CSV table of C-alpha atoms and ligand atoms in Angstrom, one decimal:
chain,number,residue,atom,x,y,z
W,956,UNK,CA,-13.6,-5.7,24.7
W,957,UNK,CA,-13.6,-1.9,25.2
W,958,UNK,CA,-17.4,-0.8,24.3
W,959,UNK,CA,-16.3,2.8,22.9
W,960,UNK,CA,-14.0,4.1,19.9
W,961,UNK,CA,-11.7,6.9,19.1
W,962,UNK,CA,-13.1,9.2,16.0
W,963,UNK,CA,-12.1,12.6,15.2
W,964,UNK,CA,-15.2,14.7,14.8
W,965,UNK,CA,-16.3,17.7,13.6
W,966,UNK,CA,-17.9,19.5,17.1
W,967,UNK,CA,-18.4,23.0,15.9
W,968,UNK,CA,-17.2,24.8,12.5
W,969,UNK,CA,-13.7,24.7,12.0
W,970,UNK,CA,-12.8,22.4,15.2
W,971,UNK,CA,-11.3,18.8,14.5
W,972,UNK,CA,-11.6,17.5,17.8
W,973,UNK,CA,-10.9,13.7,19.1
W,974,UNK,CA,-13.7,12.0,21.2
W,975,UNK,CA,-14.6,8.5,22.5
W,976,UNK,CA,-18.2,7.1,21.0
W,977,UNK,CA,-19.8,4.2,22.2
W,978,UNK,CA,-19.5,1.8,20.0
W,979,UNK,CA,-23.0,0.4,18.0
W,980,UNK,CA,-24.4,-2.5,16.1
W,981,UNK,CA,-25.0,-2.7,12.6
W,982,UNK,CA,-28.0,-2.2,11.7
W,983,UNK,CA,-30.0,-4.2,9.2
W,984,UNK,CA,-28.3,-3.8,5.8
W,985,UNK,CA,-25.5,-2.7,7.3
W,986,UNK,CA,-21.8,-3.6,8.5
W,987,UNK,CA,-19.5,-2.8,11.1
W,988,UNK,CA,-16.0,-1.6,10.1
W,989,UNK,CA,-12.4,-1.3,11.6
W,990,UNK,CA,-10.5,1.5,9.6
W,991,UNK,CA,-7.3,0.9,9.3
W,992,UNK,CA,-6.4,3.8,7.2
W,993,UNK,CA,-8.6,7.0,6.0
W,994,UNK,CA,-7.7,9.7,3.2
W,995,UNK,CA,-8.0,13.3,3.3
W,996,UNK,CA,-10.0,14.6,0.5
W,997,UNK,CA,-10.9,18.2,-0.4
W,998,UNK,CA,-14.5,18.0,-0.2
W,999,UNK,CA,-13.5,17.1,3.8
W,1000,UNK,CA,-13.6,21.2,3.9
W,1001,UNK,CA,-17.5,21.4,3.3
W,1002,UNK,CA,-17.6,18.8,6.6
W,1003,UNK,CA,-15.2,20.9,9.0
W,1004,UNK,CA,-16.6,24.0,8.4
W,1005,UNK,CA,-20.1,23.4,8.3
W,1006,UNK,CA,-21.3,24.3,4.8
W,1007,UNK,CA,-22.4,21.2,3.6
W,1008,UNK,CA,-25.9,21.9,2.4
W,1009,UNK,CA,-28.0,20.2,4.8
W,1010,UNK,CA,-25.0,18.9,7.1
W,1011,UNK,CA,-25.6,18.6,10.9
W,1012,UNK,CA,-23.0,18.6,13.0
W,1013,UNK,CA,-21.2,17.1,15.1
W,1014,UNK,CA,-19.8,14.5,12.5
W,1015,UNK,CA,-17.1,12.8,12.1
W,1016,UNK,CA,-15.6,13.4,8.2
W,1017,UNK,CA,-13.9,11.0,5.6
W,1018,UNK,CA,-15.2,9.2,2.8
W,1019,UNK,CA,-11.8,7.5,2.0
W,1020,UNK,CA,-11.8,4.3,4.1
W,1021,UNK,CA,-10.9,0.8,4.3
W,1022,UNK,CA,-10.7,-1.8,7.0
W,1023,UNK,CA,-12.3,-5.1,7.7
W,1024,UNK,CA,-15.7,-5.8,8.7
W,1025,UNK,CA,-16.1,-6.7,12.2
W,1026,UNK,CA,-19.8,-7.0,12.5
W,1027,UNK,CA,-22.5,-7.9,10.1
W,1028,UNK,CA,-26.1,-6.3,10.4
W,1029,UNK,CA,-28.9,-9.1,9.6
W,1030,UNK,CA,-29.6,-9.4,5.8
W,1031,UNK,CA,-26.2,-9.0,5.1
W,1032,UNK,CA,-25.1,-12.0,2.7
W,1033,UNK,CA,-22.6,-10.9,0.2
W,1034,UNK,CA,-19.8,-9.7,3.1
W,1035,UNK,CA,-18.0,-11.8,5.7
W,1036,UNK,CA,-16.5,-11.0,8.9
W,1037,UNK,CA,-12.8,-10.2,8.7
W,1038,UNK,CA,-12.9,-9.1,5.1
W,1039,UNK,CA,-11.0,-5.9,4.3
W,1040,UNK,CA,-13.3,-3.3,2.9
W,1041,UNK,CA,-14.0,0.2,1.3
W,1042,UNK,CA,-16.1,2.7,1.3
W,1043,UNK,CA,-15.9,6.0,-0.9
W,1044,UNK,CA,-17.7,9.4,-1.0
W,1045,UNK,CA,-20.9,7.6,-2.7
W,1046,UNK,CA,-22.0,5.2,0.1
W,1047,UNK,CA,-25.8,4.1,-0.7
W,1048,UNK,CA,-28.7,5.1,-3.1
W,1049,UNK,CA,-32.3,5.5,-1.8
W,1050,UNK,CA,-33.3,3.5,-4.8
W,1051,UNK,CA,-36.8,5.6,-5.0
W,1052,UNK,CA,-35.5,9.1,-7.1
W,1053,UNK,CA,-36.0,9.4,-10.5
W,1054,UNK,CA,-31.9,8.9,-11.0
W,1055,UNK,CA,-32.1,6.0,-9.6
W,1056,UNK,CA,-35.0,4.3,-11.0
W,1057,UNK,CA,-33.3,4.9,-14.1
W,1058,UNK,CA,-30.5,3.4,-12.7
W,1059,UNK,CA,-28.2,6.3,-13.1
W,1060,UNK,CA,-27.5,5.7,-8.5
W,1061,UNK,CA,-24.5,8.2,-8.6
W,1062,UNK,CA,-27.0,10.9,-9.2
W,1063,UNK,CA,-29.5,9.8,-6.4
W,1064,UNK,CA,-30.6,13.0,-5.2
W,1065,UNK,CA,-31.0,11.3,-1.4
W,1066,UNK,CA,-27.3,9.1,-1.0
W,1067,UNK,CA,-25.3,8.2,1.9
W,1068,UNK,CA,-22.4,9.8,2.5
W,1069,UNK,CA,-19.6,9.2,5.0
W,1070,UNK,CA,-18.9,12.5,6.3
W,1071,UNK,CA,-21.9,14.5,5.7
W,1072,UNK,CA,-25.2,12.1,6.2
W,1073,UNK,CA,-23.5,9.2,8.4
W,1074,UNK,CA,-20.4,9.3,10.1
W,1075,UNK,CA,-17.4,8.5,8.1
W,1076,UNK,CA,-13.6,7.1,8.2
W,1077,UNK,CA,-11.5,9.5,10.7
W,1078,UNK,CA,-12.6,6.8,13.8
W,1079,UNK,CA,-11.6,4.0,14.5
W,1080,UNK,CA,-14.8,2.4,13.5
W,1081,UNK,CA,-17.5,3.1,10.8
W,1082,UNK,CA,-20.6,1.8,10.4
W,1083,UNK,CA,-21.5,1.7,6.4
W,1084,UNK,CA,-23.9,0.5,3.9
W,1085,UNK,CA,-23.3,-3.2,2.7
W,1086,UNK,CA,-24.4,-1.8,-0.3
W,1087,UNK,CA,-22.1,1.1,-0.5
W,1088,UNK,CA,-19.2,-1.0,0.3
W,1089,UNK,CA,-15.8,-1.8,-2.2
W,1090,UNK,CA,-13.9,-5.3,-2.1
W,1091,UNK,CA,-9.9,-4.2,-1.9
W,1092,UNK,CA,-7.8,-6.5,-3.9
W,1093,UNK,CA,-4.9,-7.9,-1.6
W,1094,UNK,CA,-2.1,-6.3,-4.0
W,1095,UNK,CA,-2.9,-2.9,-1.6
W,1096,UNK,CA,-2.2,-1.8,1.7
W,1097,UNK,CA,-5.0,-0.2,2.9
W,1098,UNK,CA,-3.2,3.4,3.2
W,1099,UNK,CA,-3.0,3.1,-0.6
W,1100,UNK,CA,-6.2,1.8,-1.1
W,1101,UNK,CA,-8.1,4.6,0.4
W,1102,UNK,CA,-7.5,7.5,-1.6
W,1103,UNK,CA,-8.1,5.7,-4.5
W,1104,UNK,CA,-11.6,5.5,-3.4
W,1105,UNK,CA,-12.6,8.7,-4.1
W,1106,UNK,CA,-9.8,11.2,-5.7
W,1107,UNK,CA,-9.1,7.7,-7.8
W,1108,UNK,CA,-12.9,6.8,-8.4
W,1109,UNK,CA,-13.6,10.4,-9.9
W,1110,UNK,CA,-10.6,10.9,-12.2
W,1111,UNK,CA,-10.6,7.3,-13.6
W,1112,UNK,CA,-14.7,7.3,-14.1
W,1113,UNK,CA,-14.1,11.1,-15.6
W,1114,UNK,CA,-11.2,9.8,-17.9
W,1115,UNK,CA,-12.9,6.2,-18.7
W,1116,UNK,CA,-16.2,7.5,-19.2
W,1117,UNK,CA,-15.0,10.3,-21.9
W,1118,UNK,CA,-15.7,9.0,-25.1
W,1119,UNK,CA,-12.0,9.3,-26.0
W,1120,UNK,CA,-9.5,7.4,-28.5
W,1121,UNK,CA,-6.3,6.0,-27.7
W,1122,UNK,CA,-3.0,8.0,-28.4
W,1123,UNK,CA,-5.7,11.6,-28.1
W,1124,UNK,CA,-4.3,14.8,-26.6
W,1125,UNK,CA,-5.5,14.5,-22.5
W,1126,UNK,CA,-4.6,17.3,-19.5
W,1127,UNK,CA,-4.8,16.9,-16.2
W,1128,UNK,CA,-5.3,20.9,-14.6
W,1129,UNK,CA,-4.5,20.8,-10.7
W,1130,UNK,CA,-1.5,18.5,-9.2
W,1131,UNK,CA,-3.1,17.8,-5.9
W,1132,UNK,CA,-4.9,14.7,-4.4
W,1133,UNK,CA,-7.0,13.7,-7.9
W,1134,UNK,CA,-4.7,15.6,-10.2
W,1135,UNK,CA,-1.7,12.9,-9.4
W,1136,UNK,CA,-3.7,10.1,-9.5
W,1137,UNK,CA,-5.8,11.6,-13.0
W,1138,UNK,CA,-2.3,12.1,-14.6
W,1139,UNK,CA,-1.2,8.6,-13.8
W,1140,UNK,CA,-4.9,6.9,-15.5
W,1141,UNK,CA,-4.7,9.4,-18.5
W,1142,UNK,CA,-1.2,8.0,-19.4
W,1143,UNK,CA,-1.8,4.4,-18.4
W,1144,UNK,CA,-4.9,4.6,-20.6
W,1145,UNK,CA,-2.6,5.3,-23.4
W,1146,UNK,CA,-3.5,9.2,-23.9
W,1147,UNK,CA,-0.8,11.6,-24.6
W,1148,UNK,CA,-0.3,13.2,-21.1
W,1149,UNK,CA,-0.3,16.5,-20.6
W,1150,UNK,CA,-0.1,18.2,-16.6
W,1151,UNK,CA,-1.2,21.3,-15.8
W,1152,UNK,CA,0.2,23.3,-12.6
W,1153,UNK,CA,1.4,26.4,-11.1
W,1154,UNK,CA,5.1,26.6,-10.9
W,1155,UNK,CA,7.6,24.2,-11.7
W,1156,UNK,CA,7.7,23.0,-8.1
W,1157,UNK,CA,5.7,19.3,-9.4
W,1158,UNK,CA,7.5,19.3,-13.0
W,1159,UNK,CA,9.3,16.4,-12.0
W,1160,UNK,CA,6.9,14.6,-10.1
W,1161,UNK,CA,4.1,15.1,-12.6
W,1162,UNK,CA,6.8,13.4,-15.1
W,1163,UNK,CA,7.3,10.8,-12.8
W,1164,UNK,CA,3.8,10.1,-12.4
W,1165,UNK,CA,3.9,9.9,-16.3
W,1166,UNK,CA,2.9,13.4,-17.8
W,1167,UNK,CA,4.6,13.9,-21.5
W,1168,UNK,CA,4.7,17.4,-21.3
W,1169,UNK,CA,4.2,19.8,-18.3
W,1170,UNK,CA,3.1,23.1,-18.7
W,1171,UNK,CA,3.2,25.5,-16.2
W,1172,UNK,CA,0.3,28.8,-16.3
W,1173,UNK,CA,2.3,30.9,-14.3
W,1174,UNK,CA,5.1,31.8,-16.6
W,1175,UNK,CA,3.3,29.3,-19.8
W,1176,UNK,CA,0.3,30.3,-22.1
W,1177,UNK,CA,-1.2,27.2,-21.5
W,1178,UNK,CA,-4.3,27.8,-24.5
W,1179,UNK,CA,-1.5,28.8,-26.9
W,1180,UNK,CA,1.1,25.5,-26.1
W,1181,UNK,CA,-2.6,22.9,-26.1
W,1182,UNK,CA,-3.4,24.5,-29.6
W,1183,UNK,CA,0.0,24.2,-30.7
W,1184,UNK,CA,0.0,20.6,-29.9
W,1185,UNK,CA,-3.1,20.0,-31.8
W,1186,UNK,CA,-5.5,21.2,-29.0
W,1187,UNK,CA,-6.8,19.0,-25.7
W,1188,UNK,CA,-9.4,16.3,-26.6
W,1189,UNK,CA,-10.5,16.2,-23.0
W,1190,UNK,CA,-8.8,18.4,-20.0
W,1191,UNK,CA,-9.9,17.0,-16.7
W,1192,UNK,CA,-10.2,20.2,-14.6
W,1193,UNK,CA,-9.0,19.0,-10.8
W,1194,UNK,CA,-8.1,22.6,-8.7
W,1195,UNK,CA,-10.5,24.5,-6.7
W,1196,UNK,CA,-10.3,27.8,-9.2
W,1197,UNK,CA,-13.1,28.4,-10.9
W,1198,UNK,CA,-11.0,31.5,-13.2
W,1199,UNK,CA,-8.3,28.7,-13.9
W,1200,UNK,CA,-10.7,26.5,-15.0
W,1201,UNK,CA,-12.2,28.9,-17.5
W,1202,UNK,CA,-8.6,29.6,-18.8
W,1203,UNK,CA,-8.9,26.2,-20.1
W,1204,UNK,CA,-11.5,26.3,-22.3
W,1205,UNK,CA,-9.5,27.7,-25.2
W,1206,UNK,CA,-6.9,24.8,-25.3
W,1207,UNK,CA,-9.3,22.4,-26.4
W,1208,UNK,CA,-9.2,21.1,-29.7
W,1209,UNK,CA,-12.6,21.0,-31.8
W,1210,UNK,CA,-15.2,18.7,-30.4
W,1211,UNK,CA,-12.7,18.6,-26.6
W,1212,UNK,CA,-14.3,18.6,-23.6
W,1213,UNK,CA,-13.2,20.1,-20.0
W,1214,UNK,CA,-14.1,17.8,-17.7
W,1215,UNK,CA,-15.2,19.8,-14.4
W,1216,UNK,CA,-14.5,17.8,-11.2
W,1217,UNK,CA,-12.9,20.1,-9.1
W,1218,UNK,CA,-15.7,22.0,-7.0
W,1219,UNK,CA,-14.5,25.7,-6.7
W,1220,UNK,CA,-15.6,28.5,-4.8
W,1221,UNK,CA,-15.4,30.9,-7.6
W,1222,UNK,CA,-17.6,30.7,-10.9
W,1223,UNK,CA,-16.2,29.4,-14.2
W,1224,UNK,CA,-17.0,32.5,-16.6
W,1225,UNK,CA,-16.7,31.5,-19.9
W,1226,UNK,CA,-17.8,33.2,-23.7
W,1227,UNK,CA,-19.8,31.3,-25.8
W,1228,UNK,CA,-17.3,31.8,-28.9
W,1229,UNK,CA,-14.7,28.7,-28.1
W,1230,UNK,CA,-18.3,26.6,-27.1
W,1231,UNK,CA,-19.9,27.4,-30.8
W,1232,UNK,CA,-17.7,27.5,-33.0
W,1233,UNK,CA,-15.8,24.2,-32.6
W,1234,UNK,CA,-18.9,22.0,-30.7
W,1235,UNK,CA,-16.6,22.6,-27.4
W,1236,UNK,CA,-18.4,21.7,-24.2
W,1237,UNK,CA,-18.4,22.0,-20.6
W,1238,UNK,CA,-19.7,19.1,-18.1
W,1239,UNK,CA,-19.2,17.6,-14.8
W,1240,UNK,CA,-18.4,14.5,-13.0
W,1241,UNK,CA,-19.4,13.1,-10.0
W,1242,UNK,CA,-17.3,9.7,-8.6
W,1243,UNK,CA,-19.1,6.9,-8.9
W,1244,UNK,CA,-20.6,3.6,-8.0
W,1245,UNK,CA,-18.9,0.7,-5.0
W,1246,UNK,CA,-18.6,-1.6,-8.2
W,1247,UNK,CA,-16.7,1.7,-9.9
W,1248,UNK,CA,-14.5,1.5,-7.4
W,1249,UNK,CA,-13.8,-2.2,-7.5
W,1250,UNK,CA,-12.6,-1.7,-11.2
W,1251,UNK,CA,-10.6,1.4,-10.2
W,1252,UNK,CA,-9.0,-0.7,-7.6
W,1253,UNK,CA,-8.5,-3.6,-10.5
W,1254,UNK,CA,-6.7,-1.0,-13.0
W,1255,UNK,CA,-4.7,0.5,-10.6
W,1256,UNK,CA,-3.3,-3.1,-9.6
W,1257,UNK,CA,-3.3,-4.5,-13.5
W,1258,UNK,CA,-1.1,-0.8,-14.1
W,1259,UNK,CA,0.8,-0.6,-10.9
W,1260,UNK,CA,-0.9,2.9,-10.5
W,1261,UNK,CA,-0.5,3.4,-6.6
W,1262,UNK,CA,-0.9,7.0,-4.9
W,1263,UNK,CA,1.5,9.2,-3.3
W,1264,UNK,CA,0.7,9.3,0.0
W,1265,UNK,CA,2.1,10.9,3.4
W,1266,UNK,CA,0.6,8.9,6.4
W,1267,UNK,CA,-0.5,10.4,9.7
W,1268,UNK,CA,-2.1,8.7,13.1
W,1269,UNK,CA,-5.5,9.4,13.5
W,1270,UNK,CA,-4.5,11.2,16.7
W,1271,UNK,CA,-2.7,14.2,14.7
W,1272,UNK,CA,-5.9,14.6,12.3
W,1273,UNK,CA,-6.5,18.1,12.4
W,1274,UNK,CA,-2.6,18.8,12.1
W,1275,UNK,CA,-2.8,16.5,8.4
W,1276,UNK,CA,-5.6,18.4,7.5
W,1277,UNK,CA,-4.0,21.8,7.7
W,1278,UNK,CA,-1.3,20.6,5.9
W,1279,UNK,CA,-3.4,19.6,3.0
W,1280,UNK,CA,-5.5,22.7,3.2
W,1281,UNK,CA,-2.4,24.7,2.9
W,1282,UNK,CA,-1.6,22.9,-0.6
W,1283,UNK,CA,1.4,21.0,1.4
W,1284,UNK,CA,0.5,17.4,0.7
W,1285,UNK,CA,2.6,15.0,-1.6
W,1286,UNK,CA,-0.2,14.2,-2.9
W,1287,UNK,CA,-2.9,12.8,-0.3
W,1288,UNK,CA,-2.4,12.5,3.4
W,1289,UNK,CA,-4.1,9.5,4.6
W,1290,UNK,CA,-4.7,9.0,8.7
W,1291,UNK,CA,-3.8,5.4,9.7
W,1292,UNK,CA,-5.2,3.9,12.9
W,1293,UNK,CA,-3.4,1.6,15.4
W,1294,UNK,CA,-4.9,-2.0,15.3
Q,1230,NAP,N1,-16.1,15.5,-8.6
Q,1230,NAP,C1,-15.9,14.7,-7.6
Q,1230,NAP,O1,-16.6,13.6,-7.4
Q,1230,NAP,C2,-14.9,15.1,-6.6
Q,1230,NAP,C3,-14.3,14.1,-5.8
Q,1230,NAP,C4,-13.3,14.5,-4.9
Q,1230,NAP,C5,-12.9,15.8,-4.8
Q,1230,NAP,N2,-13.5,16.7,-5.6
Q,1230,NAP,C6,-13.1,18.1,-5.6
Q,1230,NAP,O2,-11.9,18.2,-6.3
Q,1230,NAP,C7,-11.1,19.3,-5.9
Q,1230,NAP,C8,-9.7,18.8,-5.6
Q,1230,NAP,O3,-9.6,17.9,-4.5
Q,1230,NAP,P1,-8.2,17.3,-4.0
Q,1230,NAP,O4,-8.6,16.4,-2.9
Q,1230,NAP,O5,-7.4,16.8,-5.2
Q,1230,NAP,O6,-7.6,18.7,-3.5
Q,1230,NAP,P2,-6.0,18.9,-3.0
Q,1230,NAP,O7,-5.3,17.7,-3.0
Q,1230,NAP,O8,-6.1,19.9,-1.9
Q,1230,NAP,O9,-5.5,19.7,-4.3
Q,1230,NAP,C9,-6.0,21.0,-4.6
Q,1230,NAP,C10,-5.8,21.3,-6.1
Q,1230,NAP,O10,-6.3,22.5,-6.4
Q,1230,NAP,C11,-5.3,23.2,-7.2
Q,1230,NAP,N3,-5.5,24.7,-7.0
Q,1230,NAP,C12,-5.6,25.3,-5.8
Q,1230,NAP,N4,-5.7,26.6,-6.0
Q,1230,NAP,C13,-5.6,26.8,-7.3
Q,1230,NAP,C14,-5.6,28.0,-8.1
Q,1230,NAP,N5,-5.7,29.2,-7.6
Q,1230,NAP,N6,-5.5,27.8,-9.5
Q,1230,NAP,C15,-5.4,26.6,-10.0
Q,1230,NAP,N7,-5.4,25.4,-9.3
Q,1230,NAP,C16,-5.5,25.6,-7.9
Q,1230,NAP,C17,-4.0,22.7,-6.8
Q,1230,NAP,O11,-3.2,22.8,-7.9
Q,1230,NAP,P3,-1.6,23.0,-8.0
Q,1230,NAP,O12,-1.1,21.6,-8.3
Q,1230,NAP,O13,-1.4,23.9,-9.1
Q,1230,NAP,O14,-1.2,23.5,-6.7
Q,1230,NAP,C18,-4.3,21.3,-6.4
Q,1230,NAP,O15,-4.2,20.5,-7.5
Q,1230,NAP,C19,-11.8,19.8,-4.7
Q,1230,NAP,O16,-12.6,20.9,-5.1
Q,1230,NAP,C20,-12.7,18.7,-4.2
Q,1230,NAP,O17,-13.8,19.1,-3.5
Q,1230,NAP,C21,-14.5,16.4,-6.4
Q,1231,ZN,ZN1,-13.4,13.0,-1.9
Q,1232,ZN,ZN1,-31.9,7.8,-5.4
């Protein structure tokens, strides 16, 4: 057996190179993994160009990854050898920070995470976590498996956890990775679906992904057609714009909520008028738990949710990443690896 892999890492700001690793045992608590498919997420850009707070590089990105375990580090009981696998963006708790102890792990303030504190899912192998590890139901290939581990996880926790009522007014803002699988949850959770884009280039996809209405903000007044429609109990805020984000607040409905998972560059400047009068609020939502992603993975099969993918070899990894950075992905490019 060859004793080195192929990953795809991150050698100096900006540069996506490949490179051959040696290849290492679990350690204890751990397993061995061979990817067989890896999705492209946003947050990837904090990896490749450095800024991850605290990130050291080089490393090797992706936090979207299933394949089967190959190797089991001692103490592992619950995982067997050969059994296909996933691992998302939240990968392990320290179990010692105050989140934690109070059992809230998604908040640790010290997690694993592929990508930025451990290398992640562009390789050929990965070495995770057994406790930050997803069973994948067999109903999914693994290229449509992996993007539901994250840009799934975080807009299916975001919608479940929500405190809303069937048949309520729901957008989705941002058609991208999250945004077409967010549309696709809201309307199989039985919320009136609306999607929110820029252009009418993804009118008819965001239909056929199951939005009611679409409404586009660069020719639409999208405050003005939410109120009309009785105003958004929740808008699940995907895109990377911080001023289209606050352009939102005014289409909720009294008591809404925008739901902030996108990570922008740019601040969200809001007034406190649509906040106080109304009880209108503003939070965010981080992914969520391995066993969070074993029920998005259940819904997605019990709904015949799947995502939209574009697959890529691992070898043309930095040519699928520009794409997606260039807003040209249908909806998530996922890097699949030769077995
Ligand atoms: N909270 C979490 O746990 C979590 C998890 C994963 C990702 N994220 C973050 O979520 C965001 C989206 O990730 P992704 O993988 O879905 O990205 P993506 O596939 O690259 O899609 C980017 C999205 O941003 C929107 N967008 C870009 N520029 C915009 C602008 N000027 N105004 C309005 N919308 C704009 C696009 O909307 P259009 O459809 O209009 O083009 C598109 O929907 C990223 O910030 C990522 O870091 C957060
Ligand atoms: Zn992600
Ligand atoms: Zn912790």
């Amino acid at each position: 057996m060859k004793d080195t892999y192929k990953a795809v890492e991150v050698s100096a700001p900006g540069t996506l190179r490949i490179v051959e690793r040696p290849i290492t045992d679990p350690g204890a608590g751990q397993v061995r993994i061979r990817v067989e498919a890896c999705g492209i997420c946003h947050t990837d850009v904090a990896t490749v160009t450095g800024t991850y707070p605290g990130l050291v590089l080089p490393r090797i990105p992706g936090h979207e990854v299933v394949g089967r375990i190959d190797a089991l580090g001692s103490g592992v009981s619950r995982w067997k050898i050969g059994q296909r696998v996933g691992v998302g963006f939240f990968a392990g708790e320290d179990g010692v920070c105050e989140p934690c102890r109070r059992g809230d792990i998604v908040n640790c303030q010290n997690p694993v995470i592929p990508g930025v504190t451990t290398d992640g899912g562009y390789a050929e192998l990965m070495i995770a976590e057994a406790r930050g590890i997803a069973s994948i139901p067999e109903e999914l290939t693994s290229a449509e498996a992996a993007p539901l581990l994250c840009a799934g996880i975080t807009t299916f926790n975001a919608l479940r956890n929500a405190g809303l009522r069937d048949g309520e007014l729901v957008a989705v803002q941002g058609i991208g990775g999250l945004g077409h699988l967010g549309i696709q949850f809201a309307r199989h959770m039985g919320f009136r679906t609306v999607a929110i884009g820029r252009g009418r280039e993804k009118e008819k996809l965001a239909k056929d992904l199951g939005a009611h209405v679409y409404v586009d903000t660069s020719t639409e007044d999208v405050a003005a057609i939410l109120q009309h429609m009785g105003g958004a109990r929740a808008i699940l805020a995907t895109g990377t714009s911080g001023a289209a984000m606050a352009s939102l607040v005014s289409g909720l409905g009294v008591r809404g909520r925008l739901i902030v998972v996108g990570v922008p560059q740019d601040p969200i400047q809001l007034t406190a008028l649509p906040l106080v009068f109304g009880g209108r609020s503003i939070y965010g939502s981080l992914t969520g738990t391995p066993i969070d992603n074993e029920d998005t993975l259940a819904f997605s099969v019990l709904e015949g949710i799947r995502p939209m993918i574009e697959t890529f070899p691992l070898s043309q990894a930095a040519d699928a990443y520009a794409r997606m950075l260039r807003g040209e992905a249908r909806f998530r490019l996922v890097l699949t690896m030769a077995q």
